[in-house]
Coordinates of C-alpha atoms and ligand atoms in Angstrom, one line a residue:
X1 CA 49.9 30.3 12.5
X2 CA 50.8 27.3 14.2
X3 CA 52.4 24.2 12.3
X4 CA 49.2 22.0 12.7
X5 CA 46.8 24.8 11.2
X6 CA 49.3 25.3 8.5
X7 CA 49.2 21.6 7.6
X8 CA 45.4 21.6 7.9
X9 CA 44.6 24.4 5.5
X10 CA 43.4 23.0 2.3
X11 CA 44.6 24.1 -1.1
X12 CA 41.5 25.0 -3.4
X13 CA 40.6 22.0 -5.3
X14 CA 42.0 21.6 -9.1
X15 CA 39.3 21.6 -11.9
X16 CA 39.7 17.8 -11.8
X17 CA 39.4 17.3 -8.4
X18 CA 36.2 19.7 -8.0
X19 CA 34.8 17.7 -10.8
X20 CA 35.1 14.4 -8.9
X21 CA 33.8 16.0 -5.6
X22 CA 30.7 17.3 -7.7
X23 CA 30.0 14.0 -9.1
X24 CA 30.4 12.2 -5.8
X25 CA 27.8 14.7 -3.9
X26 CA 25.6 14.5 -6.9
X27 CA 25.7 10.8 -6.9
X28 CA 24.4 10.9 -3.2
X29 CA 21.8 13.5 -4.0
X30 CA 20.3 11.4 -6.9
X31 CA 20.2 8.4 -4.7
X32 CA 18.7 10.4 -2.0
X33 CA 16.0 11.9 -4.1
X34 CA 15.1 8.5 -5.9
X35 CA 14.2 6.9 -2.6
X36 CA 10.8 9.0 -2.8
X37 CA 10.3 7.6 -6.3
X38 CA 6.7 6.7 -6.7
X39 CA 5.6 9.2 -3.7
X40 CA 6.1 12.5 -5.3
X41 CA 3.8 12.8 -8.3
X42 CA 2.9 15.0 -10.0
X43 CA 6.3 16.5 -9.3
X44 CA 9.7 14.7 -9.7
X45 CA 11.7 13.2 -6.8
X46 CA 14.4 15.9 -6.5
X47 CA 17.3 15.1 -4.2
X48 CA 19.2 18.0 -2.6
X49 CA 22.5 18.1 -0.7
X50 CA 24.1 21.1 1.1
X51 CA 27.9 21.2 1.7
X52 CA 30.2 23.5 3.5
X53 CA 34.1 23.5 2.8
X54 CA 35.9 22.9 6.0
X55 CA 39.6 22.3 6.7
X56 CA 39.2 18.4 6.1
X57 CA 37.3 19.3 2.8
X58 CA 33.6 19.5 2.1
X59 CA 31.2 18.0 4.5
X60 CA 27.3 17.5 4.2
X61 CA 25.4 19.9 6.3
X62 CA 22.0 18.7 5.0
X63 CA 20.1 16.6 2.8
X64 CA 16.6 16.8 1.6
X65 CA 14.1 15.2 -0.9
X66 CA 11.0 15.9 -2.5
X67 CA 8.2 14.9 0.3
X68 CA 5.3 12.7 -0.4
X69 CA 2.7 14.5 -2.5
X70 CA 5.3 16.6 -4.2
X71 CA 6.1 19.4 -1.5
X72 CA 8.2 20.8 0.0
X73 CA 10.7 20.2 -2.8
X74 CA 14.1 18.7 -2.4
X75 CA 16.0 21.9 -2.0
X76 CA 13.4 23.5 0.4
X77 CA 13.6 20.3 2.4
X78 CA 17.2 20.4 2.6
X79 CA 17.4 24.2 3.7
X80 CA 14.7 23.4 6.3
X81 CA 16.6 20.5 7.6
X82 CA 19.9 22.7 7.7
X83 CA 18.4 25.2 9.9
X84 CA 19.2 29.0 10.0
X85 CA 22.6 30.0 8.5
X86 CA 23.9 26.6 8.0
X87 CA 23.8 26.9 4.3
X88 CA 25.2 30.4 4.2
X89 CA 28.6 30.3 1.9
X90 CA 27.9 26.7 1.1
X91 CA 27.2 24.6 -2.1
X92 CA 23.7 23.3 -3.1
X93 CA 23.7 20.2 -5.1
X94 CA 20.4 19.5 -6.7
X95 CA 19.1 16.7 -9.3
X96 CA 17.0 19.1 -11.4
X97 CA 17.1 22.9 -11.9
X98 CA 15.6 24.9 -8.8
X99 CA 12.0 26.2 -9.7
X100 CA 11.8 29.9 -10.2
X101 CA 8.0 30.6 -10.3
X102 CA 5.4 30.2 -7.6
X103 CA 2.9 27.8 -8.0
X104 CA -0.9 28.0 -6.7
X105 CA 0.5 26.4 -3.5
X106 CA 2.5 29.7 -3.1
X107 CA 5.6 28.3 -1.5
X108 CA 8.7 30.1 -2.0
X109 CA 10.4 29.1 -5.1
X110 CA 13.8 27.2 -4.6
X111 CA 15.7 29.8 -6.3
X112 CA 14.5 32.2 -3.8
X113 CA 15.2 29.8 -1.0
X114 CA 18.8 29.5 -2.3
X115 CA 19.5 33.2 -2.5
X116 CA 17.8 33.6 1.2
X117 CA 20.0 30.9 2.4
X118 CA 23.2 32.5 1.1
X119 CA 24.6 29.6 -0.8
X120 CA 27.6 30.7 -3.0
X121 CA 27.2 27.9 -5.6
X122 CA 24.6 25.6 -7.1
X123 CA 25.4 22.3 -9.0
X124 CA 22.5 20.8 -10.8
X125 CA 22.3 17.7 -12.9
X126 CA 20.0 18.7 -15.5
X127 CA 17.5 21.8 -16.5
X128 CA 13.9 21.8 -16.0
X129 CA 12.4 20.1 -19.1
X130 CA 9.3 22.6 -18.8
X131 CA 9.8 24.7 -21.8
X132 CA 8.3 27.4 -20.1
X133 CA 10.9 27.5 -17.3
X134 CA 13.7 25.8 -18.7
X135 CA 17.0 27.9 -17.9
X136 CA 15.3 30.5 -15.8
X137 CA 16.2 29.2 -12.4
X138 CA 20.1 29.1 -13.6
X139 CA 19.6 32.6 -15.0
X140 CA 18.1 34.1 -11.8
X141 CA 20.7 32.5 -9.6
X142 CA 23.5 33.9 -11.7
X143 CA 22.0 37.3 -11.6
X144 CA 22.2 36.9 -8.0
X145 CA 25.7 36.5 -8.0
X146 CA 25.7 32.6 -7.3
X147 CA 27.9 30.2 -9.3
X148 CA 26.1 27.6 -11.3
X149 CA 27.5 24.5 -12.6
X150 CA 25.0 22.3 -14.8
X151 CA 25.0 19.0 -16.2
X152 CA 26.7 16.8 -13.6
X153 CA 25.9 13.3 -13.8
X154 CA 23.0 14.4 -16.2
X155 CA 22.3 10.8 -17.9
X156 CA 21.7 9.3 -14.5
X157 CA 19.4 12.3 -13.6
X158 CA 17.4 12.0 -16.9
X159 CA 17.0 8.5 -16.0
X160 CA 15.6 8.9 -12.6
X161 CA 13.4 11.9 -13.6
X162 CA 12.2 10.3 -17.1
X163 CA 8.7 9.9 -15.8
X164 CA 8.4 13.4 -14.9
X165 CA 10.2 14.7 -18.2
X166 CA 8.1 12.4 -20.4
X167 CA 4.8 13.8 -18.6
X168 CA 5.8 17.4 -19.1
X169 CA 7.2 17.0 -22.5
X170 CA 4.8 14.3 -24.0
X171 CA 1.7 14.2 -21.7
X172 CA 2.3 10.5 -20.9
X173 CA 4.2 8.6 -18.0
X174 CA 7.1 6.8 -18.3
X175 CA 6.5 2.8 -18.7
X176 CA 8.6 0.2 -17.4
X177 CA 7.5 -3.5 -18.6
X178 CA 8.7 -6.3 -16.2
X179 CA 8.3 -10.0 -17.1
X180 CA 9.5 -13.1 -15.4
X181 CA 10.4 -16.2 -17.3
X182 CA 11.6 -19.6 -17.1
X183 CA 14.7 -20.8 -18.3
X184 CA 12.8 -22.3 -21.3
X185 CA 11.4 -18.8 -21.9
X186 CA 7.6 -19.1 -20.5
X187 CA 5.7 -16.5 -18.4
X188 CA 2.9 -18.7 -17.7
X189 CA 1.7 -22.4 -18.3
X190 CA -0.6 -23.1 -21.3
X191 CA -4.2 -22.6 -21.4
X192 CA -4.6 -20.1 -18.6
X193 CA -2.5 -21.4 -15.7
X194 CA -0.3 -19.2 -13.4
X195 CA 3.0 -20.4 -12.5
X196 CA 5.5 -19.1 -9.7
X197 CA 8.6 -18.3 -11.8
X198 CA 10.6 -16.0 -9.4
X199 CA 12.5 -17.0 -6.4
X200 CA 11.8 -15.2 -3.0
X201 CA 14.7 -12.7 -3.2
X202 CA 13.6 -11.7 -6.8
X203 CA 9.9 -11.6 -5.7
X204 CA 10.8 -9.4 -3.2
X205 CA 12.9 -7.1 -5.3
X206 CA 9.9 -6.6 -7.7
X207 CA 7.7 -5.6 -4.7
X208 CA 10.4 -3.0 -4.1
X209 CA 10.0 -1.8 -7.6
X210 CA 6.3 -1.7 -7.3
X211 CA 7.0 0.8 -4.2
X212 CA 8.8 3.1 -6.6
X213 CA 6.0 3.6 -9.3
X214 CA 2.8 5.6 -9.0
X215 CA 0.8 2.9 -10.7
X216 CA 1.1 -0.8 -11.4
X217 CA -0.7 -1.8 -14.6
X218 CA -1.7 -5.2 -16.1
X219 CA -3.8 -6.6 -18.9
X220 CA -7.1 -8.2 -18.2
X221 CA -5.7 -11.4 -19.7
X222 CA -3.2 -11.7 -16.8
X223 CA -5.7 -10.6 -14.2
X224 CA -8.3 -13.4 -15.2
X225 CA -5.7 -16.0 -15.1
X226 CA -3.8 -14.8 -12.0
X227 CA -6.4 -13.0 -9.9
X228 CA -3.3 -10.9 -8.5
X229 CA -3.3 -8.5 -5.7
X230 CA -0.5 -6.3 -7.1
X231 CA 0.3 -4.7 -3.6
X232 CA 3.6 -4.1 -2.1
X233 CA 3.8 -7.1 0.4
X234 CA 7.4 -6.0 2.3
X235 CA 7.6 -5.5 5.9
X236 CA 6.6 -2.0 6.8
X237 CA 5.9 -1.0 3.3
X238 CA 2.2 -1.6 2.6
X239 CA 1.5 1.9 2.5
X240 CA 3.7 2.3 -0.5
X241 CA 1.2 0.2 -2.6
X242 CA 0.6 2.4 -5.9
X243 CA -2.7 2.7 -7.7
X244 CA -3.4 -0.6 -9.6
X245 CA -4.6 -0.2 -13.3
X246 CA -6.4 -2.9 -15.4
X247 CA -6.4 -2.7 -19.0
X248 CA -9.7 -4.1 -19.9
X249 CA -11.4 -3.1 -23.2
X250 CA -14.9 -4.7 -22.4
X251 CA -15.1 -4.4 -18.5
X252 CA -14.5 -8.2 -17.9
X253 CA -12.7 -7.5 -14.6
X254 CA -14.7 -10.0 -12.1
X255 CA -16.3 -8.5 -9.1
X256 CA -15.1 -11.5 -7.2
X257 CA -11.3 -10.8 -8.1
X258 CA -9.0 -9.7 -5.3
X259 CA -8.3 -6.5 -7.1
X260 CA -12.0 -5.4 -6.3
X261 CA -12.1 -7.1 -3.1
X262 CA -9.2 -4.9 -1.9
X263 CA -10.2 -1.6 -3.6
X264 CA -10.6 0.0 -0.2
X265 CA -7.0 -0.6 0.6
X266 CA -5.5 0.3 -2.4
X267 CA -7.3 2.1 -5.5
X268 CA -8.1 0.3 -8.7
X269 CA -8.6 2.1 -12.0
X270 CA -9.8 0.3 -14.9
X271 CA -9.4 1.6 -18.4
X272 CA -12.2 0.4 -21.0
X273 CA -13.3 1.4 -24.6
X274 CA -16.4 3.3 -25.1
X275 CA -18.1 0.1 -26.3
X276 CA -17.8 -1.8 -22.8
X277 CA -21.2 -2.4 -21.4
X278 CA -22.5 0.3 -19.0
X279 CA -24.0 -2.1 -16.7
X280 CA -20.5 -3.6 -16.0
X281 CA -19.3 0.0 -15.4
X282 CA -22.2 0.5 -12.9
X283 CA -21.3 -2.7 -11.1
X284 CA -17.7 -2.1 -10.7
X285 CA -18.1 1.5 -9.7
X286 CA -20.7 0.5 -7.1
X287 CA -17.9 -1.7 -5.7
X288 CA -15.3 1.1 -5.5
X289 CA -13.6 0.8 -8.7
X290 CA -12.9 4.0 -10.9
X291 CA -13.7 3.3 -14.6
X292 CA -12.2 5.3 -17.4
X293 CA -13.1 5.2 -21.2
X294 CA -10.9 5.8 -23.9
X295 CA -11.3 5.0 -27.8
X296 CA -10.7 1.7 -29.1
X297 CA -7.7 1.4 -31.6
X298 CA -7.9 -0.2 -35.1
X299 CA -7.6 -3.8 -33.2
X300 CA -10.6 -3.1 -31.2
X301 CA -8.6 -3.0 -27.9
X302 CA -7.9 0.1 -26.1
X303 CA -6.0 2.9 -27.9
X304 CA -2.5 2.9 -25.8
X305 CA -1.7 6.3 -26.8
X306 CA -4.8 7.7 -25.4
X307 CA -4.9 5.7 -22.5
X308 CA -1.3 6.9 -21.5
X309 CA -2.3 10.6 -22.1
X310 CA -5.2 10.0 -19.7
X311 CA -2.8 8.6 -17.3
X312 CA -0.5 11.6 -17.7
X313 CA -3.2 14.0 -17.3
X314 CA -4.1 12.4 -13.9
X315 CA -0.5 13.2 -12.7
X316 CA 0.7 9.7 -13.2
X317 CA 4.8 10.0 -13.9
X318 CA 5.7 6.3 -13.7
X319 CA 3.8 3.1 -14.6
X320 CA 5.2 -0.4 -13.9
X321 CA 3.5 -2.7 -16.2
X322 CA 3.7 -6.2 -15.2
X323 CA 2.5 -7.7 -18.2
X324 CA 1.3 -9.9 -19.7
X325 CA 3.5 -10.7 -22.6
X326 CA 0.7 -9.4 -24.8
X327 CA 0.6 -5.9 -23.4
X328 CA 4.3 -5.6 -22.9
X329 CA 4.9 -6.3 -26.6
X330 CA 2.1 -4.0 -27.6
X331 CA 3.7 -1.2 -25.5
X332 CA 7.1 -1.9 -26.7
X333 CA 5.8 -1.8 -30.6
X334 CA 4.0 1.5 -29.8
X335 CA 7.3 3.0 -28.6
X336 CA 6.1 3.1 -24.9
X337 CA 8.2 0.5 -23.2
X338 CA 10.8 3.0 -21.8
X339 CA 12.3 0.4 -19.7
X340 CA 12.1 -3.5 -20.0
X341 CA 13.0 -5.8 -17.1
X342 CA 13.3 -9.6 -17.9
X343 CA 14.2 -11.9 -15.1
X344 CA 15.1 -15.4 -15.9
X345 CA 14.8 -18.3 -13.4
X346 CA 16.7 -21.4 -13.6
X347 CA 13.4 -23.5 -13.4
X348 CA 12.2 -25.1 -16.5
X349 CA 8.5 -25.4 -17.5
X350 CA 9.2 -28.3 -19.7
X351 CA 6.3 -27.7 -22.0
X352 CA 4.9 -25.1 -24.1
X353 CA 3.3 -22.3 -22.2
X354 CA 2.7 -18.4 -22.7
X355 CA 6.1 -16.9 -24.3
X356 CA 7.1 -14.3 -22.0
X357 CA 9.3 -12.1 -24.5
X358 CA 7.2 -12.2 -27.7
X359 CA 9.1 -12.1 -31.0
X360 CA 8.6 -8.5 -31.8
X361 CA 9.7 -7.4 -28.2
X362 CA 12.8 -9.7 -28.5
X363 CA 13.8 -8.2 -31.9
X364 CA 13.6 -4.7 -30.4
X365 CA 15.5 -5.9 -27.3
X366 CA 18.3 -7.2 -29.6
X367 CA 18.5 -4.1 -31.6
X368 CA 21.2 -1.7 -30.3
X369 CA 19.5 1.3 -32.0
X370 CA 16.4 0.9 -30.0
X371 CA 17.5 -0.5 -26.5
X372 CA 20.7 -0.9 -24.4
X373 CA 21.4 -3.1 -21.6
X374 CA 21.8 -0.8 -18.6
X375 CA 22.0 -3.3 -15.9
X376 CA 22.1 -6.9 -15.5
X377 CA 23.0 -9.4 -12.7
X378 CA 21.7 -12.1 -10.3
X379 CA 18.8 -11.6 -7.6
X380 CA 18.7 -14.8 -5.5
X381 CA 18.6 -17.3 -8.4
X382 CA 17.1 -15.3 -10.9
X383 CA 19.0 -13.4 -13.8
X384 CA 17.9 -10.0 -14.3
X385 CA 18.5 -7.7 -17.3
X386 CA 17.3 -4.0 -17.5
X387 CA 17.1 -2.7 -20.9
X388 CA 16.5 1.0 -21.4
X389 CA 14.9 2.5 -24.6
X390 CA 17.1 4.7 -26.4
X391 CA 15.0 5.7 -29.2
Ligands
NDP401 N1 5.5 -14.5 -15.3 C1 5.1 -13.2 -15.5 O1 6.0 -12.2 -15.3 C2 4.0 -12.8 -16.0 C3 2.9 -14.0 -16.3 N2 1.9 -13.6 -16.8 C4 1.0 -14.8 -17.5 O2 0.9 -14.3 -18.7 C5 -0.5 -14.8 -19.1 C6 -1.5 -13.4 -19.6 O3 -0.7 -12.8 -20.4 P1 -1.4 -12.4 -21.8 O4 -2.3 -13.5 -22.2 O5 -0.2 -12.0 -22.8 O6 -2.4 -11.1 -21.2 P2 -2.4 -9.6 -21.0 O7 -2.2 -9.4 -19.5 O8 -1.2 -8.9 -21.7 O9 -3.7 -9.2 -21.4 C7 -4.0 -9.1 -22.8 C8 -5.5 -8.3 -22.8 O10 -5.2 -7.3 -22.5 C9 -6.5 -6.6 -23.1 N3 -6.0 -5.2 -23.7 C10 -6.4 -4.1 -23.5 N4 -5.9 -3.0 -24.4 C11 -5.0 -3.9 -25.1 C12 -4.0 -3.5 -26.4 N5 -4.0 -2.1 -26.7 N6 -3.5 -4.4 -26.9 C13 -3.7 -5.9 -26.6 N7 -4.4 -6.2 -25.4 C14 -5.1 -5.3 -24.7 C15 -7.0 -7.5 -24.2 O11 -8.1 -8.0 -23.9 P3 -9.5 -7.0 -23.9 O12 -9.5 -6.6 -25.4 O13 -10.8 -7.8 -23.5 O14 -9.3 -5.6 -23.3 C16 -6.0 -8.7 -24.3 O15 -6.6 -9.9 -24.3 C17 -1.2 -15.6 -17.9 O16 -0.7 -17.1 -18.0 C18 -0.4 -15.3 -16.7 O17 -0.2 -16.1 -15.7 C19 1.2 -12.2 -16.8 C20 2.0 -11.4 -16.4 C21 3.4 -11.5 -15.7
AOF402 N1 4.2 -15.1 -11.8 C1 5.3 -14.1 -11.5 C2 5.0 -12.8 -11.7 N2 3.8 -12.7 -12.2 C3 3.1 -11.2 -12.2 O1 2.8 -10.6 -10.7 C4 1.5 -10.8 -10.7 C5 1.0 -11.3 -9.4 O2 1.0 -10.3 -8.3 P1 0.7 -10.6 -7.0 O3 -0.7 -11.1 -6.8 O4 1.0 -9.1 -6.2 O5 1.5 -11.5 -6.2 C6 0.8 -11.5 -11.7 O6 -0.4 -11.1 -12.3 C7 1.8 -10.9 -13.0 O7 1.7 -9.9 -13.4 N3 5.8 -12.0 -11.4 C8 7.2 -12.1 -11.1 O8 7.9 -11.3 -10.9 N4 7.3 -13.5 -10.8 C9 6.5 -14.4 -11.2 O9 6.9 -15.5 -10.8
ZN403 ZN1 11.5 24.1 -6.1

């Protein structure tokens, strides 16, 4: 052996070093997979990275993520990109337990793909939340002689896959409520006037968030005041505009609204109660809107539990609710606001308007038993706080 070769031969990583290497590659797998957030439902946005050990340490030979529409899966996409034999003897980093069962679409399960690819080790962030399959993928891999490490960056994976987990375990999507407020706390002017709260950079960031959800949801109160479009208006990203959903117990959505006018470009679903007039439904349906009915709650408005179950049954994993403040507080009080994003602008309204964070929600956000502040910081001139529901 030459002197150079002796110097370059790497010793096996210690357990601590290996754990750090695993976290570093898993972070990349999670970030890579999350790019597809909002495009993969009903499937989760799984990220996968295949590495090979070299004299210079482990290197990435392929990356993959769940493709639009949910297939191929992230692991399959990574193996496809790696090409023949490139993954043999390597390590697969994957953000969710590899699937072990054939679906009706009859693709080879990712456990089988991993065995066929010849990987020697699989590192996963979390188990499959589906009680029917949970742990089965890991067990099959181990039976095939593949070393399996689980729980690497699990908290981050649980947050990224929360919509999928909630739909599989509770039948409802994950909901993020986002609201922008002035420095004096208002989301809108008094008596039904729309105000531009956010700065351009913050507005662009909101559009980027829209692109990472399956649906944008708004109360009819906001729609009547704002006549919003609720599309993704960023260069090259118009195709990432999610379904637009209006919570509208009485079917008050105007036929002249921008939502209805653009229904041919991006779908609009309206959820009403059984009591809403049938002739309004007929008119909206004729215009291309999809109307769904759920029961009325005790307050006469939509039953939010039933509404979210309906969206879950329609395969929606993630909902971005841009309000308004009434809907936001109702979602939170019912335990459905899984994440809450509050942006605060330096602008001042200067007179009483529509309070952005209503008292019930404010009390919940201040309660560490219910929410934790996960991220905060400036985007442009506006200060963002992102709360995550802990209970
Ligand atoms: N700055 C910002 O980020 C935002 C500002 N805004 C501003 O906020 C104002 C509108 O907000 P707000 O008045 O709170 O209206 P919302 O958008 O929250 O809509 C409230 C309406 O939703 C309907 N609804 C359906 N189901 C339910 C339910 N289960 N519980 C309660 N209501 C339900 C009700 O009408 P019905 O019973 O007829 O269905 C209710 O009146 C506007 O001024 C708008 O400009 C709005 C969004 C974001
Ligand atoms: N005014 C306001 C927001 N308003 C939200 O955005 C909706 C309008 O969307 P669009 O028609 O697509 O621009 C509106 O109905 C409300 O939900 N959001 C923010 O981040 N910052 C703002 O200043
Ligand atoms: Zn799979």
